[in-house]
Coordinates of C-alpha atoms and ligand atoms in Angstrom, one line a residue:
X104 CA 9.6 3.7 -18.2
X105 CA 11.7 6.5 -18.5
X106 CA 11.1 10.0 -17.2
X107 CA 10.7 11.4 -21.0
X108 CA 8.4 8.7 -22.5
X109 CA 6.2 8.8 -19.5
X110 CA 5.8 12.9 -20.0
X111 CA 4.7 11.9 -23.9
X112 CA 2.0 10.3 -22.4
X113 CA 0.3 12.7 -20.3
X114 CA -3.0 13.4 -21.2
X115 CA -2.6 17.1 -22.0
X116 CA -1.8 16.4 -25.6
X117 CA -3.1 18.5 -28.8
X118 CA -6.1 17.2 -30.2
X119 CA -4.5 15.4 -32.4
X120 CA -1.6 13.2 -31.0
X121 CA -4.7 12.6 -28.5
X122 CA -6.5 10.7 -31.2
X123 CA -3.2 8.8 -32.8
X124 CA -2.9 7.6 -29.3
X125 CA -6.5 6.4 -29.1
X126 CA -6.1 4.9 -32.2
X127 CA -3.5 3.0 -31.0
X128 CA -5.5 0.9 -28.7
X129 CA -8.8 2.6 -28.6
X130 CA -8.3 3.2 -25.1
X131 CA -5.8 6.5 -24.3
X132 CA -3.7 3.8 -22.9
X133 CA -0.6 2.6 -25.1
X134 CA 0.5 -0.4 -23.0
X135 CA -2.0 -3.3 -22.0
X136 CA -2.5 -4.4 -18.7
X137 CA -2.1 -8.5 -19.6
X138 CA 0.5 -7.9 -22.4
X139 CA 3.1 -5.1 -21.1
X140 CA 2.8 -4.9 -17.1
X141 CA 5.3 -3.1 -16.2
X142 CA 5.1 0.0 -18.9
X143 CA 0.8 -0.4 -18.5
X144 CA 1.5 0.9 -14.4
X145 CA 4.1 3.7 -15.0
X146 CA 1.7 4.7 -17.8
X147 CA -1.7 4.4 -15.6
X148 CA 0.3 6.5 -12.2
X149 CA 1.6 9.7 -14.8
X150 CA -1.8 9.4 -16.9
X151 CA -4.2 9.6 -14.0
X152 CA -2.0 12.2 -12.5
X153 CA -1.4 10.6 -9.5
X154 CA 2.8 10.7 -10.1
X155 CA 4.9 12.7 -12.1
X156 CA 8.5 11.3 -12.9
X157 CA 11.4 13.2 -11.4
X158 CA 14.6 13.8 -12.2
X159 CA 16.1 12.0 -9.2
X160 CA 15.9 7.9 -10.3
X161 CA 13.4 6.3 -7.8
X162 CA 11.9 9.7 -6.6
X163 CA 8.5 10.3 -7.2
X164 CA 6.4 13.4 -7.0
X165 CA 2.8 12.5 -5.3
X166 CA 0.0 14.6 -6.9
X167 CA -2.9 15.6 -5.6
X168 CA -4.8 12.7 -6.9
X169 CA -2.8 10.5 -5.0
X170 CA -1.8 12.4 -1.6
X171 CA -5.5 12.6 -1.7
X172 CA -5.7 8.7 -1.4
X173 CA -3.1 9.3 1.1
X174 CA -5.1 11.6 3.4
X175 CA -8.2 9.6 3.3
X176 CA -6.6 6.3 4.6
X177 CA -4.4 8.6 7.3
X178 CA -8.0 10.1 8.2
X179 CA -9.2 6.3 8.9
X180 CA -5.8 5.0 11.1
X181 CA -4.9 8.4 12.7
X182 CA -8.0 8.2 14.8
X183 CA -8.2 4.1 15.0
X184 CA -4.5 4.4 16.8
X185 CA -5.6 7.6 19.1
X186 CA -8.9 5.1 20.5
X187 CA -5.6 3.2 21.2
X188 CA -3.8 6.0 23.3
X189 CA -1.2 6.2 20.6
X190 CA 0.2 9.6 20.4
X191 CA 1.5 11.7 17.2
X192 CA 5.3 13.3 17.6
X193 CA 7.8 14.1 15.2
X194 CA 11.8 13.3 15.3
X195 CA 14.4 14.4 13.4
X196 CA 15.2 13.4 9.8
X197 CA 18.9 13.0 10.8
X198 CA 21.1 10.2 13.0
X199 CA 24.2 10.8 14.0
X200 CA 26.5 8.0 12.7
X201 CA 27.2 7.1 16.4
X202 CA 23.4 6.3 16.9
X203 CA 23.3 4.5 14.2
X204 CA 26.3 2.2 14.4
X205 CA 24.6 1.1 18.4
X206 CA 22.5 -1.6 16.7
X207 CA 24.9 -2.8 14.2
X208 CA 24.4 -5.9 14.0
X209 CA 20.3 -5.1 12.3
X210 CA 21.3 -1.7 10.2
X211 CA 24.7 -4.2 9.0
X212 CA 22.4 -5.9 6.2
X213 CA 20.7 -2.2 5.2
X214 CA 24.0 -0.5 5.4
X215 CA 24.0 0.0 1.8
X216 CA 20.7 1.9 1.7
X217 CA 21.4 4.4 3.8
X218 CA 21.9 8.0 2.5
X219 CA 24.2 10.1 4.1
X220 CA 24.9 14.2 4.1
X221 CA 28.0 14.9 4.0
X222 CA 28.8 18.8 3.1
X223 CA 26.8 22.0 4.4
X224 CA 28.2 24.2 0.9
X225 CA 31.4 23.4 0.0
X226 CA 32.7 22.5 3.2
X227 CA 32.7 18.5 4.0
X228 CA 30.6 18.2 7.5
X229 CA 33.0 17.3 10.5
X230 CA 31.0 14.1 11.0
X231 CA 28.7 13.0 8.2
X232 CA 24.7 13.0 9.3
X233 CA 22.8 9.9 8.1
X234 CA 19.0 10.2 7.0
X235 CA 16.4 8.0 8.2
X236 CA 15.3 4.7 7.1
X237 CA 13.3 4.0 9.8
X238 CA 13.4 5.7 13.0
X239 CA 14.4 3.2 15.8
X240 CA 17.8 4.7 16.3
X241 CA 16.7 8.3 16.2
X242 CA 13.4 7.6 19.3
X243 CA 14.9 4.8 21.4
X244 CA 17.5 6.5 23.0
X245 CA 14.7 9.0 24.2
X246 CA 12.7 6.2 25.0
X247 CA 15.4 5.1 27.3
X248 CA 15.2 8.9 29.0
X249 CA 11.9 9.3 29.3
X250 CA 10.7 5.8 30.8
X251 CA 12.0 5.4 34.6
X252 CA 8.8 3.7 36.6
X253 CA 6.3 1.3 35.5
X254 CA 3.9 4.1 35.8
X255 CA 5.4 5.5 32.4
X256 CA 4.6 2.7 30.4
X257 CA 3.0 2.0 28.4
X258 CA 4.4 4.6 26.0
X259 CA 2.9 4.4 22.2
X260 CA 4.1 7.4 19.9
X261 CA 3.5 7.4 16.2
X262 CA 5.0 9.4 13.5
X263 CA 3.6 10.7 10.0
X264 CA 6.7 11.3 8.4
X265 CA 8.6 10.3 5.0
X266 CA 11.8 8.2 5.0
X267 CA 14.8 7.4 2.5
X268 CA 16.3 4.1 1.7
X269 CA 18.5 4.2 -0.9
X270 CA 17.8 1.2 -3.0
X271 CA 19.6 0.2 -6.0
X272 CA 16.7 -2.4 -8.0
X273 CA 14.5 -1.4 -10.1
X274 CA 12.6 1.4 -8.6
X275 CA 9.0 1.7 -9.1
X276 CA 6.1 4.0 -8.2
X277 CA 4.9 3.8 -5.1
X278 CA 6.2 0.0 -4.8
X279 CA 9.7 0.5 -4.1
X280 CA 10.8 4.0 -4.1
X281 CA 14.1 5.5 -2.2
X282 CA 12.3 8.3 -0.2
X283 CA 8.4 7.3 0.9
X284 CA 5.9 8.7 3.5
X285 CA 4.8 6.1 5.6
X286 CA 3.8 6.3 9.4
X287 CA 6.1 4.5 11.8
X288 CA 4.8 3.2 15.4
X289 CA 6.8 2.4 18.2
X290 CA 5.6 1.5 21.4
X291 CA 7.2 -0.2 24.6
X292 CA 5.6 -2.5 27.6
X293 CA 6.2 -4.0 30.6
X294 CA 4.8 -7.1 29.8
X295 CA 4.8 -9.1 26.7
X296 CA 1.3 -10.0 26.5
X297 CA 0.6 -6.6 26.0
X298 CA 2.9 -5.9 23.3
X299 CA 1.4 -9.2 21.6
X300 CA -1.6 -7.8 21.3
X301 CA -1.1 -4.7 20.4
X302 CA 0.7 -6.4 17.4
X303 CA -2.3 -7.8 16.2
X304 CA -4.4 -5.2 16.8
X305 CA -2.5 -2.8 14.6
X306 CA -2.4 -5.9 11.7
X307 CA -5.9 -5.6 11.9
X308 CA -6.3 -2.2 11.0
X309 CA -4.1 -2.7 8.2
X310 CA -6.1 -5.4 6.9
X311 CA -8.9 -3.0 7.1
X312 CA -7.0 -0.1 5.0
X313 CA -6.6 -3.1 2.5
X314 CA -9.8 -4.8 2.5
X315 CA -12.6 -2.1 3.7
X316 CA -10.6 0.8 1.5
X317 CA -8.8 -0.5 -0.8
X318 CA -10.7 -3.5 -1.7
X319 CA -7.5 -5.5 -1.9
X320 CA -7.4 -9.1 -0.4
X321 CA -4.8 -9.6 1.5
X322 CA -3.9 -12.2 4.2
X323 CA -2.8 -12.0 7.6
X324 CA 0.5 -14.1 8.7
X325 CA 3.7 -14.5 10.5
X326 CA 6.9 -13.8 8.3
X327 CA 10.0 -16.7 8.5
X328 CA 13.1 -16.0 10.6
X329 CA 14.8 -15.2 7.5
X330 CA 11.9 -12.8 6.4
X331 CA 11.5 -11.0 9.6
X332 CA 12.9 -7.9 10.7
X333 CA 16.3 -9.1 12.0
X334 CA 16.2 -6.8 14.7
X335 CA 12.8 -7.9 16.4
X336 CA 11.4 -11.2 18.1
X337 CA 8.7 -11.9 15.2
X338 CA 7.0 -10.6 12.4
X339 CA 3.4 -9.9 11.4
X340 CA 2.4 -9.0 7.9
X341 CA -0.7 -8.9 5.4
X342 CA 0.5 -9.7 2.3
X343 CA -0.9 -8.9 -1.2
X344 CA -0.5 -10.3 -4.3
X345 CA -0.3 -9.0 -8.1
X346 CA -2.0 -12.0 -10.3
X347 CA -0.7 -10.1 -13.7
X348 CA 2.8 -10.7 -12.3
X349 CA 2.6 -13.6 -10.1
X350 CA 4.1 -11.5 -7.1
X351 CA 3.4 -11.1 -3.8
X352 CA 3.9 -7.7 -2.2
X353 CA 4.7 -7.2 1.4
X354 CA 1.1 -4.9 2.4
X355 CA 2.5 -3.8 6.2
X356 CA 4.4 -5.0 9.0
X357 CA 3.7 -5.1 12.7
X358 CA 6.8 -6.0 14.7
X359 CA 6.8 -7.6 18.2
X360 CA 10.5 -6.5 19.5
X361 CA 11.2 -8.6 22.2
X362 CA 13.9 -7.2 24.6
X363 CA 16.3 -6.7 22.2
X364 CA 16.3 -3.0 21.8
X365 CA 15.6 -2.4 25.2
X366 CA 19.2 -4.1 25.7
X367 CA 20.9 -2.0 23.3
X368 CA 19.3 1.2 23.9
X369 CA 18.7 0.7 27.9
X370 CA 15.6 0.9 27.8
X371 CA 14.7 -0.4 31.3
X372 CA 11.9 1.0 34.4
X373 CA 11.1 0.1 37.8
X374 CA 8.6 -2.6 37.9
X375 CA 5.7 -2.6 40.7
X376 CA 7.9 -4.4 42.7
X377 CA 10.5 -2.2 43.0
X378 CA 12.6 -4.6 40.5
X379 CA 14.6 -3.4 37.6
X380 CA 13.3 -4.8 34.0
X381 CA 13.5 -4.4 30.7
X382 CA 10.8 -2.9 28.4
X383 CA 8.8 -5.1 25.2
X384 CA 8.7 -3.1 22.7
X385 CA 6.6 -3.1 19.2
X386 CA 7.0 -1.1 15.6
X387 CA 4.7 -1.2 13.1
X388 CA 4.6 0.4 9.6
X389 CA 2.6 1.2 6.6
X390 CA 3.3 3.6 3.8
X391 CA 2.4 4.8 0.5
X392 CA 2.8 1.2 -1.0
X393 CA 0.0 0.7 -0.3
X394 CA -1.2 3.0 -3.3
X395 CA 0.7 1.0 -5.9
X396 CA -1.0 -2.4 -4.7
X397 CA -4.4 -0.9 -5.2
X398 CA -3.6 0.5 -8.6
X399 CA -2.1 -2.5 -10.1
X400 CA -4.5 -5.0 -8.3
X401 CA -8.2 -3.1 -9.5
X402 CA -5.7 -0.9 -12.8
X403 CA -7.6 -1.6 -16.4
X404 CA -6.9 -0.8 -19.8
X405 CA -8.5 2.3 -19.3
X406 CA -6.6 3.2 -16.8
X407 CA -7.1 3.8 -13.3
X408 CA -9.8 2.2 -11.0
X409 CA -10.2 3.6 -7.7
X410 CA -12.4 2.3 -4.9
X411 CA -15.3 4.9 -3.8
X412 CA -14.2 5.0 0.0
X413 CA -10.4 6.0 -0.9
X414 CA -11.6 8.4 -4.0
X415 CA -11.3 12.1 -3.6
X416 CA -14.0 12.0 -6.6
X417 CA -16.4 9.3 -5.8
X418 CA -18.9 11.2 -8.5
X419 CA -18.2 12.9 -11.5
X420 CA -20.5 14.9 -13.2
X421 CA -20.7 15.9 -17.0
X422 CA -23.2 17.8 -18.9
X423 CA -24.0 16.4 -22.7
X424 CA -25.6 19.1 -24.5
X425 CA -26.4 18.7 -27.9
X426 CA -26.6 21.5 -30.9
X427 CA -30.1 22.7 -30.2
X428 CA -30.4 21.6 -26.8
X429 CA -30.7 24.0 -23.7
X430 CA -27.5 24.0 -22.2
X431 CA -28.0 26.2 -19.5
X432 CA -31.1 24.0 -18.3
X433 CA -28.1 20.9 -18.4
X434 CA -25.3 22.6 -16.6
X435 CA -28.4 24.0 -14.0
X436 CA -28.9 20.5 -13.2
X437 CA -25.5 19.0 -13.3
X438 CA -24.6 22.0 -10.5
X439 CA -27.9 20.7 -8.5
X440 CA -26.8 17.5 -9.1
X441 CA -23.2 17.9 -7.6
X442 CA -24.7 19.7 -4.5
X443 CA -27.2 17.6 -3.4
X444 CA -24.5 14.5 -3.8
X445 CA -22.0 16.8 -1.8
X446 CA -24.7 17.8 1.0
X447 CA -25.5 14.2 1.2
X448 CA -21.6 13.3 2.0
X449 CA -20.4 11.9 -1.0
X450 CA -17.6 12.7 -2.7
X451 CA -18.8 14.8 -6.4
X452 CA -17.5 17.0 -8.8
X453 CA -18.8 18.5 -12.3
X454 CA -16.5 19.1 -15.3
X455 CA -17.7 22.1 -17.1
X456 CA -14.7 22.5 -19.1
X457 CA -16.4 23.6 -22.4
X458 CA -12.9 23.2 -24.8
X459 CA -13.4 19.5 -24.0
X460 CA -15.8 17.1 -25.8
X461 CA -18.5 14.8 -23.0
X462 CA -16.6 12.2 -24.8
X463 CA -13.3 13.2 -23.8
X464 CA -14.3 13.9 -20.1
X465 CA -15.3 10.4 -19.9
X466 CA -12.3 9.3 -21.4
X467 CA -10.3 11.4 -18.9
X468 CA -12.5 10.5 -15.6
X469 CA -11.9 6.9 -16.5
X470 CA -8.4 7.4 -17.0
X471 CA -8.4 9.2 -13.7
X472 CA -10.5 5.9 -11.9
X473 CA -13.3 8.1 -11.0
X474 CA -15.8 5.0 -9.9
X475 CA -19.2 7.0 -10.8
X476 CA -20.0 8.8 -13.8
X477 CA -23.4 10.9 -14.5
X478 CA -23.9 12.4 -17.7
X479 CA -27.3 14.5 -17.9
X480 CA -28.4 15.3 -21.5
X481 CA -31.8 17.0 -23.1
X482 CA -33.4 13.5 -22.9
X483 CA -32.3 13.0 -19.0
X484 CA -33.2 16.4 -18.2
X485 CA -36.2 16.0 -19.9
X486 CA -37.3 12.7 -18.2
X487 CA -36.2 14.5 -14.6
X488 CA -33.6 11.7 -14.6
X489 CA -29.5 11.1 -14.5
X490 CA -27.7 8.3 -16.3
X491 CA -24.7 6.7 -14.1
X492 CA -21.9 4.9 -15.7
X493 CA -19.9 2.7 -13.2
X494 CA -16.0 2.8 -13.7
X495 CA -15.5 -1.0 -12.5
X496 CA -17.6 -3.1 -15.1
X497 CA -18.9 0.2 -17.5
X498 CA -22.8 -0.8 -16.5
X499 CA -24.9 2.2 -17.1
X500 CA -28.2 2.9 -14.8
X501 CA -30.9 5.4 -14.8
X502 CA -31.8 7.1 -11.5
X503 CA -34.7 9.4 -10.8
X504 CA -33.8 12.3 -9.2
X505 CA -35.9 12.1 -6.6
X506 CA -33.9 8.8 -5.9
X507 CA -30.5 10.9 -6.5
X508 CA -28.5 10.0 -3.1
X509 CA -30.3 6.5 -2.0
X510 CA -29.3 5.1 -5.2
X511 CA -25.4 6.7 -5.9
X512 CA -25.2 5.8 -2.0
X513 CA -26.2 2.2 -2.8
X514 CA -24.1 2.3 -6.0
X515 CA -21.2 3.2 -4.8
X516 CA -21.7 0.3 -2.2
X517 CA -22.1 -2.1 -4.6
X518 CA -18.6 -0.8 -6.7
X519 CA -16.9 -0.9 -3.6
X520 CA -17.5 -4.5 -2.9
X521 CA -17.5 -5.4 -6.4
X522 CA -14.2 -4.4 -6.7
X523 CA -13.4 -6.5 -3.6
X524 CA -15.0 -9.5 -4.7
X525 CA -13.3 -9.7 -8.4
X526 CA -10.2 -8.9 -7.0
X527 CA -10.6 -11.7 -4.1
X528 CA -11.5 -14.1 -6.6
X529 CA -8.6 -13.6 -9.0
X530 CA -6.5 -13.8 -6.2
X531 CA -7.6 -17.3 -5.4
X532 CA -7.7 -18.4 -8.4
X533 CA -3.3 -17.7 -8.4
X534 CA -3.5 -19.8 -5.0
X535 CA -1.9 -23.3 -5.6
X536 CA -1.5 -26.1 -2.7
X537 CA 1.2 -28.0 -3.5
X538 CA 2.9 -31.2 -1.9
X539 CA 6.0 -31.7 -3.6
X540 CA 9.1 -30.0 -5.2
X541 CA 7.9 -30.6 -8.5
X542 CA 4.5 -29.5 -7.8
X543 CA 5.9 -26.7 -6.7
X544 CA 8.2 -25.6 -9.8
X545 CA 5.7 -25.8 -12.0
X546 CA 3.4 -23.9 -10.4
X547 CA 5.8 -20.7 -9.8
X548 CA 6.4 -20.8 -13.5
X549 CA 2.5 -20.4 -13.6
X550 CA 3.0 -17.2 -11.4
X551 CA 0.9 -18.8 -8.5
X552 CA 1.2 -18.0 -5.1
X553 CA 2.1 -20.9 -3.5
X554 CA 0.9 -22.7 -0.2
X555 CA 2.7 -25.2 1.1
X556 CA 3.9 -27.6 3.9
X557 CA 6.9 -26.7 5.6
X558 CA 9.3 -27.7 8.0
X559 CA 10.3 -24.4 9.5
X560 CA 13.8 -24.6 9.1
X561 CA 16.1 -21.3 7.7
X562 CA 18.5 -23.5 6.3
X563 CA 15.7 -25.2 3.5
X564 CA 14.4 -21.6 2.9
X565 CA 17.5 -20.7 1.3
X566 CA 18.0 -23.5 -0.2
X567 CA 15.0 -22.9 -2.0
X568 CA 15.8 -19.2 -2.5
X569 CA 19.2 -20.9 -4.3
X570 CA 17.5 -23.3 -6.3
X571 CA 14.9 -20.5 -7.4
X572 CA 17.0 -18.0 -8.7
X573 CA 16.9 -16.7 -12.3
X574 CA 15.6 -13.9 -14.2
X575 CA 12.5 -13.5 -12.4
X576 CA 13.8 -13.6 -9.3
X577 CA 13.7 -16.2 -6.5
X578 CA 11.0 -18.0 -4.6
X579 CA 10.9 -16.9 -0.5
X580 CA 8.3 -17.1 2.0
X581 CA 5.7 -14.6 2.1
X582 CA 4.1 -15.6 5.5
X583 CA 3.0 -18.5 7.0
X584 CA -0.8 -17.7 7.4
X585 CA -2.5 -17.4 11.0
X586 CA -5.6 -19.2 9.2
X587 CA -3.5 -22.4 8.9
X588 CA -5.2 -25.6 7.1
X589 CA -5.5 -28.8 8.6
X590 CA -1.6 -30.1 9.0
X591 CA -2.4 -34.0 8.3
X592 CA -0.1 -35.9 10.9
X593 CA 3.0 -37.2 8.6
X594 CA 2.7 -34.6 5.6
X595 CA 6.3 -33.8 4.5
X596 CA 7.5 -30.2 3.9
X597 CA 7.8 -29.7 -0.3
X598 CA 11.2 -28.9 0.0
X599 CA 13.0 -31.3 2.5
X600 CA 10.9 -34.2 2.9
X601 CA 11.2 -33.6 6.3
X602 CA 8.4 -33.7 8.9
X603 CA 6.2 -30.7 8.0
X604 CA 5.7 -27.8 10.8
X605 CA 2.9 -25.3 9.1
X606 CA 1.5 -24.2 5.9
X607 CA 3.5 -20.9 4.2
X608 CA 2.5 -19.0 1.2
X609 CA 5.8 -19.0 -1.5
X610 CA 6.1 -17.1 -3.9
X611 CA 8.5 -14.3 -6.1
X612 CA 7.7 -11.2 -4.5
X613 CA 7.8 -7.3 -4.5
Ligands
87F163 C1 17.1 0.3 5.5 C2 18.2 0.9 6.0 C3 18.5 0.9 7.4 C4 14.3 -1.6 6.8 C5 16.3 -0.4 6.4 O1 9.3 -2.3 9.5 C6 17.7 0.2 8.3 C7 16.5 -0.4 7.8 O2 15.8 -1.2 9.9 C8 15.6 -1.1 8.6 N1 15.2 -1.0 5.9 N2 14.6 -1.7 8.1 C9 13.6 -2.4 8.9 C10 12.5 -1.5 9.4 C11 11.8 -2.1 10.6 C12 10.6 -1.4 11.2 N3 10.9 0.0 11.5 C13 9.7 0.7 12.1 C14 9.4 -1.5 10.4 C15 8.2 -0.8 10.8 C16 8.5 0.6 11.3

């Protein structure tokens, strides 16, 4: 969507383009979720206020709404990583070219995305400065300063920072734009083992920021040769996937290194032994993506849904008064409401705004994903009660208010894995085991995400990629799941016919 059309839809419109809107769908959205994907998410980000369209093609600006997403999942990993002895630092935003150019033969294929400065003024810089698209180049030659002994390993640094990749398809929100916060990890060893774990132990708590915050399902795998990152030994991922679109979407990666940066870079120590040796290094990343996957996986057609533990409102509160009704004795209790939510921890607002309707604050606070709703009107008041309206399925419940926290506590609970389980389930109801070539064409025009037998080989991966390719895009691997089936002896990969090594997911992808 462009820049101008998504402005038209904002939701501070008069009155009455407001209504022709409405009318439109009865819903303040114009596009539909199952019928218009693509215009339904740029209209759901601007609408909820969580982006506003810039006038830079594939730059964003993050609102509040969603660096508050943002903060809350930091708020969970920052202090997982420091139980891990992983400490925060910041590097420059700049590589010198010469940096840059040391590990060719990986930053060769992403040569194209990276941005470059190249004049201070009017005057062309002496030597053009590149911008970051990850930071490997800009720590490791530091890394190969500061570790000398076995007794400076390990060392585990993290950064919070925001990096640019200049990418030239079809930029969207979130999901692929050309400057992105993320936090980048990068840690080196002296023994492999522990850099294999530690490569787990960071998938984990991305898995968690998916499934515990996020509610999204997401599974846990190794990426193919041709899918890793070129420049490491393996690959870890959790990958998502989008059932309105039949895509998978890379979640996070964790990245065991090997040696091979330690060889470019010199990153070596003395062992116990008094031997020279080279350090194992690890880098792992996850970055405001993760945002986009939540809104188009839990996204309605009234807008956004957000999961209570990654809401900066978990509760909104609006008054109804009627004509004759006393007001003051509603707004009283909405206000006592909102505090004894807040004192008990969770997450509520009211909306007193009195040049809105109630019925356009709900309208608004749906829009906005708000997964709890509690109007209070005369008869509520009246009946010392609150009526709550949840944001996932639009049930409505009484609660006593002498019940007030025990039962939002419990509801948000339930929304929270609610969202979870409707998610999981529509996720595996796109999974498709397939056998054969056929079997597998037919099920990628069904959007599916595909698991399969597979011989291993790079070769028959793009061969498939080749035979694939079209409009939507081409079939790859996503990840060849660590929860593996049962490999019958003799099953044949779909692709070759040849002796089958694993089960990978396949799919069109993000
Ligand atoms: C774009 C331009 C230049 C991805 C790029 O995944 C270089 C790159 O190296 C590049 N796009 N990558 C791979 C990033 C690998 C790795 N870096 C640290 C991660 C996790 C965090």
């Amino acid at each position: 969507m462009a820049g101008s059309e998504a402005k038209n839809s904002g939701s501070k419109q008069s009155g009455a383009k407001k209504k022709e809107v409405k009318k439109e769908t009865g819903l303040g959205l114009t596009n539909r979720k199952a019928d218009n994907f693509g215009e339904w998410y740029s209209e759901v980000v601007v609408n909820s206020e969580m982006i506003e369209y810039y006038d830079i093609s594939g730059c964003y600006i993050l609102r509040p709404w969603a660096m508050a997403i943002w903060e809350i999942m930091q708020g969970f990993f920052d202090p997982e990583i420091k139980k891990m002895k992983i400490k925060n630092c910041y590097f420059p935003l700049f590589v010198s070219p010469g940096v840059l150019e040391k590990e060719k033969e990986h930053v060769e294929g992403f040569a194209p995305e990276v941005a470059w400065v190249t004049k201070s003024g009017k005057t062309d810089l002496e030597i053009p400065i590149a911008i970051r698209p990850t930071s490997e180049t800009v720590m490791y030659p530091y890394y190969s300063k500061w570790i000398r002994g076995h007794r400076d390993l390990p060392l585990k640094l993290n950064q919070w920072c925001n990096v640019v990749r200049w990418e030239f398809s079809n930029p969207t929100p979130f999901i692929r734009s050309r400057e992105f916060l993320w936090q980048e990890g990068h840690t080196a060893f002296a023994t492999k083992e522990e850099a294999d774990a530690e490569v787990l132990e960071i998938l984990e708590l991305y898995r968690r920021i998916y499934e515990e915050f996020l509610a999204v399902p997401v599974i846990k795998g190794k990426k193919s040769e041709m899918e890793k990152f070129a420049g490491g030994l393996y690959t870890t991922s959790v990958e998502a996937f989008i059932p309105n679109t039949g895509r998978g979407v890379q979640g996070a990666t964790s990245h065991c290194l090997g040696q091979n940066f330690a060889k470019m870079f010199e990153i070596n120590f003395e062992n116990e032994k008094g031997e020279k040796a080279m350090v194992w290094q690890n880098s792992w990343a996850y970055s405001t993506r993760t945002i986009g996957v939540m809104v188009m996986v839990h996204g309605d057609d009234k807008g956004l849904v957000l999961p209570p533990k990654v809401a900066s409102v978990q509760v909104i509160v609006i008054p109804v008064p009627y004509k004759d009704a006393d007001t003051q004795g509603i707004i009283d209790a909405c206000t006592a409401t909102v505090n004894t939510l807040c004192e008990a921890g969770i997450r509520a607002e009211s909306d007193f705004r009195d040049n809105y309707s109630p019925g356009w604050k709900y309208s608004h606070w749906e829009m906005k994903g708000v997964p709890l709703r509690i109007e209070i009107g005369p008869k509520d008041l009246a009946k010392k009660q609150a009526r709550a309206a949840r944001r996932d399925n639009g049930e409505k419940i009484d609660i006593a208010n002498d019940n007030l926290v025990d039962e939002v506590k419990k509801l948000l609970d339930t929304v929270q894995q609610n969202l979870f389980d409707v998610a999981k389930q529509k996720r595996d109801e796109c999974i498709e085991v397939v056998h054969t070539w056929d079997e597998f064409v037919q099920a990628l025009n069904q959007r599916k995400m595909i698991l399969a037998p597979w011989c291993d080989e790079e070769a028959v991966e793009a061969d498939v990629k080749a035979r694939t390719k079209g409009e939507m895009g081409a079939a790859k691997t996503l990840c060849s799941p660590f929860d593996q089936p049962e490999l019958p002896e003799g099953t044949k990969c779909f692709a070759s016919e040849k002796p089958a090594k694993k089960w990978s997911y396949w799919g069109r992808s993000y």
